[in-house]
mmCIF file of C-alpha atoms in Angstrom:
data_model
loop_
_atom_site.group_PDB
_atom_site.id
_atom_site.type_symbol
_atom_site.label_atom_id
_atom_site.label_comp_id
_atom_site.label_asym_id
_atom_site.label_seq_id
_atom_site.Cartn_x
_atom_site.Cartn_y
_atom_site.Cartn_z
ATOM 1 C CA MET G 298 166.343 35.952 98.007
ATOM 2 C CA LYS G 299 168.524 36.735 101.028
ATOM 3 C CA THR G 300 172.250 36.582 100.637
ATOM 4 C CA PRO G 301 173.510 33.814 102.933
ATOM 5 C CA LYS G 302 175.785 34.898 105.738
ATOM 6 C CA ALA G 303 179.422 33.885 105.480
ATOM 7 C CA THR G 304 180.141 30.557 107.129
ATOM 8 C CA LEU G 305 181.458 31.089 110.635
ATOM 9 C CA PRO G 306 184.917 29.647 111.255
ATOM 10 C CA GLU G 307 185.503 26.547 113.320
ATOM 11 C CA VAL G 308 186.649 27.198 116.887
ATOM 12 C CA ASN G 309 189.477 25.281 118.543
ATOM 13 C CA PHE G 310 192.145 25.730 121.204
ATOM 14 C CA SER G 311 195.756 24.810 121.872
ATOM 15 C CA ASP G 312 197.735 24.461 125.098
ATOM 16 C CA HIS G 313 201.363 25.560 125.392
ATOM 17 C CA GLY G 314 202.653 24.951 128.890
ATOM 18 C CA ASP G 315 200.244 26.603 131.301
ATOM 19 C CA ILE G 316 198.670 28.911 128.673
ATOM 20 C CA ARG G 317 195.593 28.002 126.637
ATOM 21 C CA TYR G 318 194.968 29.803 123.331
ATOM 22 C CA LEU G 319 191.768 30.249 121.339
ATOM 23 C CA HIS G 320 191.864 29.897 117.537
ATOM 24 C CA LEU G 321 189.252 30.357 114.828
ATOM 25 C CA GLY G 322 190.395 27.638 112.463
ATOM 26 C CA THR G 323 193.855 29.205 111.893
ATOM 27 C CA GLU G 324 197.105 29.587 113.826
ATOM 28 C CA TRP G 325 196.210 33.199 114.698
ATOM 29 C CA ILE G 326 195.597 33.685 118.426
ATOM 30 C CA GLN G 327 192.162 35.114 119.239
ATOM 31 C CA GLY G 328 192.571 35.030 123.014
ATOM 32 C CA SER G 329 194.309 33.244 125.857
ATOM 33 C CA MET G 330 194.001 32.082 129.458
ATOM 34 C CA HIS G 331 196.517 31.127 132.134
ATOM 35 C CA LEU G 332 195.284 27.716 133.280
ATOM 36 C CA ASP G 333 196.143 28.409 136.927
ATOM 37 C CA GLN G 334 194.747 31.980 136.899
ATOM 38 C CA PRO G 335 191.684 31.814 134.633
ATOM 39 C CA PHE G 336 190.232 35.162 135.746
ATOM 40 C CA GLU G 337 193.385 37.214 135.204
ATOM 41 C CA ILE G 338 194.200 38.849 131.848
ATOM 42 C CA GLN G 339 197.214 37.179 130.269
ATOM 43 C CA LEU G 340 197.868 39.052 126.992
ATOM 44 C CA GLU G 341 199.448 42.520 127.212
ATOM 45 C CA TYR G 342 197.140 44.187 124.680
ATOM 46 C CA VAL G 343 194.057 42.813 126.455
ATOM 47 C CA GLN G 344 195.335 44.287 129.706
ATOM 48 C CA ARG G 345 195.605 47.632 127.908
ATOM 49 C CA MET G 346 191.934 47.362 126.907
ATOM 50 C CA MET G 347 191.299 48.123 130.594
ATOM 51 C CA ALA G 348 192.978 51.556 130.356
ATOM 52 C CA TRP G 349 189.581 53.267 130.670
ATOM 53 C CA LEU G 350 190.122 52.692 134.397
ATOM 54 C CA LEU G 351 192.580 55.616 134.346
ATOM 55 C CA PHE G 352 189.718 58.013 133.616
ATOM 56 C CA VAL G 353 187.268 57.071 136.389
ATOM 57 C CA GLU G 354 187.358 57.049 140.168
ATOM 58 C CA PRO G 355 188.222 53.519 141.346
ATOM 59 C CA ALA G 356 185.434 53.579 143.938
ATOM 60 C CA SER G 357 182.858 53.967 141.141
ATOM 61 C CA VAL G 358 183.955 50.981 139.053
ATOM 62 C CA SER G 359 181.663 48.310 140.535
ATOM 63 C CA LYS G 360 178.643 50.549 139.894
ATOM 64 C CA ARG G 361 179.437 50.772 136.164
ATOM 65 C CA HIS G 362 178.457 48.711 133.104
ATOM 66 C CA ALA G 363 180.989 47.156 130.724
ATOM 67 C CA MET G 364 180.231 45.819 127.261
ATOM 68 C CA GLN G 365 182.517 43.757 125.053
ATOM 69 C CA LEU G 366 182.009 43.592 121.290
ATOM 70 C CA GLY G 367 183.636 40.295 120.413
ATOM 71 C CA LEU G 368 184.056 37.704 123.162
ATOM 72 C CA GLY G 369 187.443 36.259 122.179
ATOM 73 C CA ALA G 370 188.564 33.942 124.979
ATOM 74 C CA ALA G 371 186.370 35.954 127.393
ATOM 75 C CA ALA G 372 189.320 37.494 129.262
ATOM 76 C CA LEU G 373 187.760 40.976 129.427
ATOM 77 C CA THR G 374 184.299 39.629 130.178
ATOM 78 C CA LYS G 375 185.545 37.445 133.037
ATOM 79 C CA PHE G 376 187.736 40.224 134.468
ATOM 80 C CA CYS G 377 184.991 42.866 134.437
ATOM 81 C CA HIS G 378 182.451 40.448 135.913
ATOM 82 C CA ARG G 379 184.567 38.565 138.470
ATOM 83 C CA LYS G 380 187.363 40.952 139.429
ATOM 84 C CA LEU G 381 185.741 44.373 138.990
ATOM 85 C CA ARG G 382 182.237 43.207 140.015
ATOM 86 C CA MET G 383 180.678 45.199 137.176
ATOM 87 C CA ALA G 384 177.486 44.607 135.262
ATOM 88 C CA THR G 385 178.904 43.016 132.103
ATOM 89 C CA THR G 386 177.410 42.355 128.662
ATOM 90 C CA ALA G 387 179.306 40.578 125.880
ATOM 91 C CA ILE G 388 178.150 40.492 122.251
ATOM 92 C CA GLU G 389 179.376 37.584 120.129
ATOM 93 C CA LEU G 390 178.319 36.530 116.627
ATOM 94 C CA ASN G 391 179.628 32.962 116.683
ATOM 95 C CA PRO G 392 177.810 30.527 118.993
ATOM 96 C CA GLN G 393 180.818 28.205 118.841
ATOM 97 C CA VAL G 394 182.936 30.893 120.505
ATOM 98 C CA VAL G 395 180.462 31.179 123.389
ATOM 99 C CA ALA G 396 180.384 27.381 123.787
ATOM 100 C CA ALA G 397 184.191 27.212 123.670
ATOM 101 C CA CYS G 398 184.527 29.907 126.335
ATOM 102 C CA ARG G 399 182.156 28.059 128.627
ATOM 103 C CA LEU G 400 183.803 24.653 128.030
ATOM 104 C CA TRP G 401 187.498 25.572 127.838
ATOM 105 C CA PHE G 402 187.976 29.122 129.181
ATOM 106 C CA LYS G 403 186.016 29.169 132.465
ATOM 107 C CA LEU G 404 183.393 31.680 131.325
ATOM 108 C CA PRO G 405 180.701 31.641 134.045
ATOM 109 C CA LYS G 406 177.026 31.142 133.328
ATOM 110 C CA ASP G 407 174.916 34.258 132.910
ATOM 111 C CA ASP G 408 173.655 35.757 136.159
ATOM 112 C CA THR G 409 172.197 39.041 137.401
ATOM 113 C CA ARG G 410 175.399 40.908 136.412
ATOM 114 C CA LEU G 411 176.542 38.899 133.379
ATOM 115 C CA ALA G 412 174.847 38.512 129.986
ATOM 116 C CA VAL G 413 176.504 36.916 126.953
ATOM 117 C CA VAL G 414 174.381 37.772 123.930
ATOM 118 C CA LEU G 415 174.509 36.105 120.520
ATOM 119 C CA GLY G 416 174.268 38.900 118.000
ATOM 120 C CA ASP G 417 175.827 41.128 115.378
ATOM 121 C CA ALA G 418 177.810 43.955 117.010
ATOM 122 C CA ALA G 419 176.862 46.405 114.251
ATOM 123 C CA GLU G 420 173.163 45.805 114.895
ATOM 124 C CA VAL G 421 173.574 45.996 118.663
ATOM 125 C CA VAL G 422 175.362 49.360 118.679
ATOM 126 C CA ALA G 423 172.877 50.815 116.197
ATOM 127 C CA HIS G 424 169.893 49.859 118.360
ATOM 128 C CA ALA G 425 168.381 52.388 120.747
ATOM 129 C CA HIS G 426 168.284 49.952 123.687
ATOM 130 C CA TRP G 427 171.828 50.543 124.955
ATOM 131 C CA ARG G 428 172.199 54.248 124.165
ATOM 132 C CA GLY G 429 173.758 56.205 127.010
ATOM 133 C CA ARG G 430 174.021 53.126 129.239
ATOM 134 C CA ILE G 431 177.551 51.766 128.757
ATOM 135 C CA ASP G 432 180.484 53.077 130.793
ATOM 136 C CA ALA G 433 183.238 50.917 129.273
ATOM 137 C CA LEU G 434 182.864 49.696 125.687
ATOM 138 C CA GLN G 435 185.632 47.270 124.651
ATOM 139 C CA VAL G 436 185.842 46.594 120.909
ATOM 140 C CA ASP G 437 187.927 43.689 119.591
ATOM 141 C CA LEU G 438 186.373 42.535 116.315
ATOM 142 C CA TYR G 439 188.639 40.527 114.024
ATOM 143 C CA ASP G 440 187.932 37.736 111.597
ATOM 144 C CA HIS G 441 189.744 34.397 111.671
ATOM 145 C CA GLU G 442 192.617 35.794 109.573
ATOM 146 C CA ALA G 443 193.179 38.774 111.954
ATOM 147 C CA ALA G 444 193.867 41.041 108.988
ATOM 148 C CA ALA G 445 191.845 44.175 109.869
ATOM 149 C CA PRO G 446 188.839 45.129 112.030
ATOM 150 C CA VAL G 447 185.552 43.655 110.837
ATOM 151 C CA LEU G 448 183.696 46.859 111.778
ATOM 152 C CA ASP G 449 185.698 50.024 111.212
ATOM 153 C CA SER G 450 183.561 52.780 109.661
ATOM 154 C CA GLU G 451 182.844 56.262 111.006
ATOM 155 C CA ALA G 452 179.177 55.244 111.194
ATOM 156 C CA PHE G 453 180.087 52.294 113.423
ATOM 157 C CA TYR G 454 182.195 54.464 115.727
ATOM 158 C CA ARG G 455 179.392 57.060 115.890
ATOM 159 C CA ASP G 456 177.034 54.316 117.047
ATOM 160 C CA CYS G 457 179.614 53.222 119.620
ATOM 161 C CA ARG G 458 179.828 56.765 120.965
ATOM 162 C CA THR G 459 176.047 56.949 121.421
ATOM 163 C CA LEU G 460 176.194 53.898 123.694
ATOM 164 C CA LEU G 461 178.456 55.650 126.186
ATOM 165 C CA THR G 462 177.488 57.424 129.377
ATOM 166 C CA GLU G 463 178.653 61.012 129.816
ATOM 167 C CA ASP G 464 182.007 59.908 131.271
ATOM 168 C CA GLY G 465 182.050 56.641 129.319
ATOM 169 C CA CYS G 466 184.960 55.334 127.299
ATOM 170 C CA MET G 467 185.589 53.070 124.312
ATOM 171 C CA THR G 468 188.769 51.000 123.994
ATOM 172 C CA VAL G 469 189.591 49.431 120.623
ATOM 173 C CA ASN G 470 192.184 46.888 119.586
ATOM 174 C CA LEU G 471 193.653 47.952 116.255
ATOM 175 C CA PHE G 472 195.806 45.131 114.961
ATOM 176 C CA GLY G 473 196.298 44.146 111.393
ATOM 177 C CA ARG G 474 198.791 42.879 108.914
ATOM 178 C CA SER G 475 197.309 45.409 106.516
ATOM 179 C CA SER G 476 198.303 49.045 107.098
ATOM 180 C CA SER G 477 194.921 49.910 108.550
ATOM 181 C CA TYR G 478 195.903 51.548 111.831
ATOM 182 C CA GLU G 479 196.188 55.176 110.684
ATOM 183 C CA ARG G 480 192.949 54.937 108.735
ATOM 184 C CA SER G 481 191.118 53.470 111.741
ATOM 185 C CA LEU G 482 192.582 56.080 114.085
ATOM 186 C CA GLU G 483 191.453 58.924 111.830
ATOM 187 C CA ARG G 484 187.910 57.543 111.772
ATOM 188 C CA ILE G 485 187.845 57.383 115.562
ATOM 189 C CA ARG G 486 189.283 60.908 115.862
ATOM 190 C CA ALA G 487 186.712 62.218 113.367
ATOM 191 C CA THR G 488 183.914 60.702 115.458
ATOM 192 C CA PHE G 489 185.043 61.408 119.023
ATOM 193 C CA GLY G 490 187.210 64.483 118.444
ATOM 194 C CA ALA G 491 190.996 64.540 118.489
ATOM 195 C CA ASP G 492 191.159 65.788 122.093
ATOM 196 C CA ALA G 493 189.156 62.785 123.304
ATOM 197 C CA VAL G 494 191.376 60.083 121.782
ATOM 198 C CA TRP G 495 194.413 58.493 123.459
ATOM 199 C CA ALA G 496 196.622 55.732 122.069
ATOM 200 C CA PHE G 497 199.229 53.255 123.246
ATOM 201 C CA LYS G 498 202.403 52.430 121.421
ATOM 202 C CA PRO G 499 202.075 49.042 119.691
ATOM 203 C CA THR G 500 202.838 45.881 121.624
ATOM 204 C CA ARG G 501 205.592 43.586 120.374
ATOM 205 C CA GLU G 502 202.896 41.567 118.614
ATOM 206 C CA GLY G 503 201.610 44.648 116.770
ATOM 207 C CA ASN G 504 198.415 45.367 118.720
ATOM 208 C CA THR G 505 197.705 49.074 119.223
ATOM 209 C CA VAL G 506 194.982 49.913 121.735
ATOM 210 C CA VAL G 507 193.132 53.199 121.260
ATOM 211 C CA VAL G 508 191.068 54.851 124.002
ATOM 212 C CA ALA G 509 188.234 57.202 122.993
ATOM 213 C CA LEU G 510 186.344 59.181 125.641
ATOM 214 C CA ARG G 511 182.715 60.234 125.251
ATOM 215 C CA GLU G 512 183.828 63.698 126.361
ATOM 216 C CA PRO G 513 187.452 64.900 126.367
ATOM 217 C CA GLN G 514 189.445 64.628 129.572
ATOM 218 C CA ALA G 515 192.963 65.839 130.267
ATOM 219 C CA PRO G 516 193.850 64.536 133.740
ATOM 220 C CA ALA G 517 197.095 65.816 135.232
ATOM 221 C CA ARG G 518 199.931 63.292 135.096
ATOM 222 C CA GLY G 519 199.872 63.226 138.891
ATOM 223 C CA LYS G 520 196.224 62.172 138.905
ATOM 224 C CA LEU G 521 196.892 59.501 136.273
ATOM 225 C CA ALA G 522 199.852 58.225 138.314
ATOM 226 C CA GLU G 523 197.703 58.077 141.454
ATOM 227 C CA ARG G 524 195.022 56.090 139.643
ATOM 228 C CA ALA G 525 197.615 53.821 138.056
ATOM 229 C CA ASP G 526 198.951 52.999 141.534
ATOM 230 C CA MET G 527 195.442 52.121 142.726
ATOM 231 C CA ILE G 528 194.675 50.029 139.621
ATOM 232 C CA GLU G 529 197.901 48.096 140.052
ATOM 233 C CA SER G 530 197.487 47.469 143.778
ATOM 234 C CA ARG G 531 193.756 46.702 143.662
ATOM 235 C CA TRP G 532 193.422 44.692 140.451
ATOM 236 C CA GLY G 533 196.942 43.628 139.486
ATOM 237 C CA LEU G 534 197.034 45.334 136.090
ATOM 238 C CA PRO G 535 200.374 46.912 134.990
ATOM 239 C CA ALA G 536 198.946 50.424 134.934
ATOM 240 C CA ARG G 537 202.168 52.199 135.904
ATOM 241 C CA LYS G 538 203.763 50.818 132.749
ATOM 242 C CA TRP G 539 200.788 52.072 130.714
ATOM 243 C CA LEU G 540 201.677 55.664 131.501
ATOM 244 C CA ARG G 541 205.073 55.269 129.836
ATOM 245 C CA VAL G 542 203.541 54.145 126.521
ATOM 246 C CA PHE G 543 200.231 56.048 126.505
ATOM 247 C CA ARG G 544 199.533 59.553 125.161
ATOM 248 C CA ARG G 545 196.714 61.649 123.822
ATOM 249 C CA SER G 546 196.754 60.943 120.090
ATOM 250 C CA GLY G 547 197.453 64.530 119.075
ATOM 251 C CA ASP G 548 200.328 65.072 121.549
#
């Protein structure tokens, strides 16, 4: 007899002024949207999930493929699809989250560049179909209590690495009320190599975004500053600020 899957949490939202928040049956925020700017990224840590842009030429971005593991309020999915004009695939386990994003968070219908797939992220990254095809893998997998990542093993991160193109990059949100950050970081470093892993300082809310490159890169600060200027002017992300709170994890 199969073990039944855990019941998926109920999805709801709340509005505070001009910001709409997504919740999974608790007060914990799982995503947000500015009602007047639905295709911009509102939360600071979600903006930092776009830091892979520092490691690629801006002119190449629209030719790349982004994948999100965990849809949240679809901020990353909408930004990659609408603003960056990328091929974009989002993997989400809970059909209520997909419905909520389409009803309340302006997630567009699937088209030739956008696919929102109902599925288990662990199964998707382990499957051969996507290997070597993803340029930007954005991992934000938390349960309704937001205590620690749902998927956080070395095996999972190895599978994530196999999805990436040669100059591909994984960004991960590591937030938890448990002291899981150092353990998660060590698993990522063990999988990608210490020289390939960069990390932000935590946000005020306690989210720490980690960037793991398929192959190590060590761009000169001048090159990073030049790209940050272009990211900020072209797409409105606070990339100059990133450079003040962003270092290779071993430095």
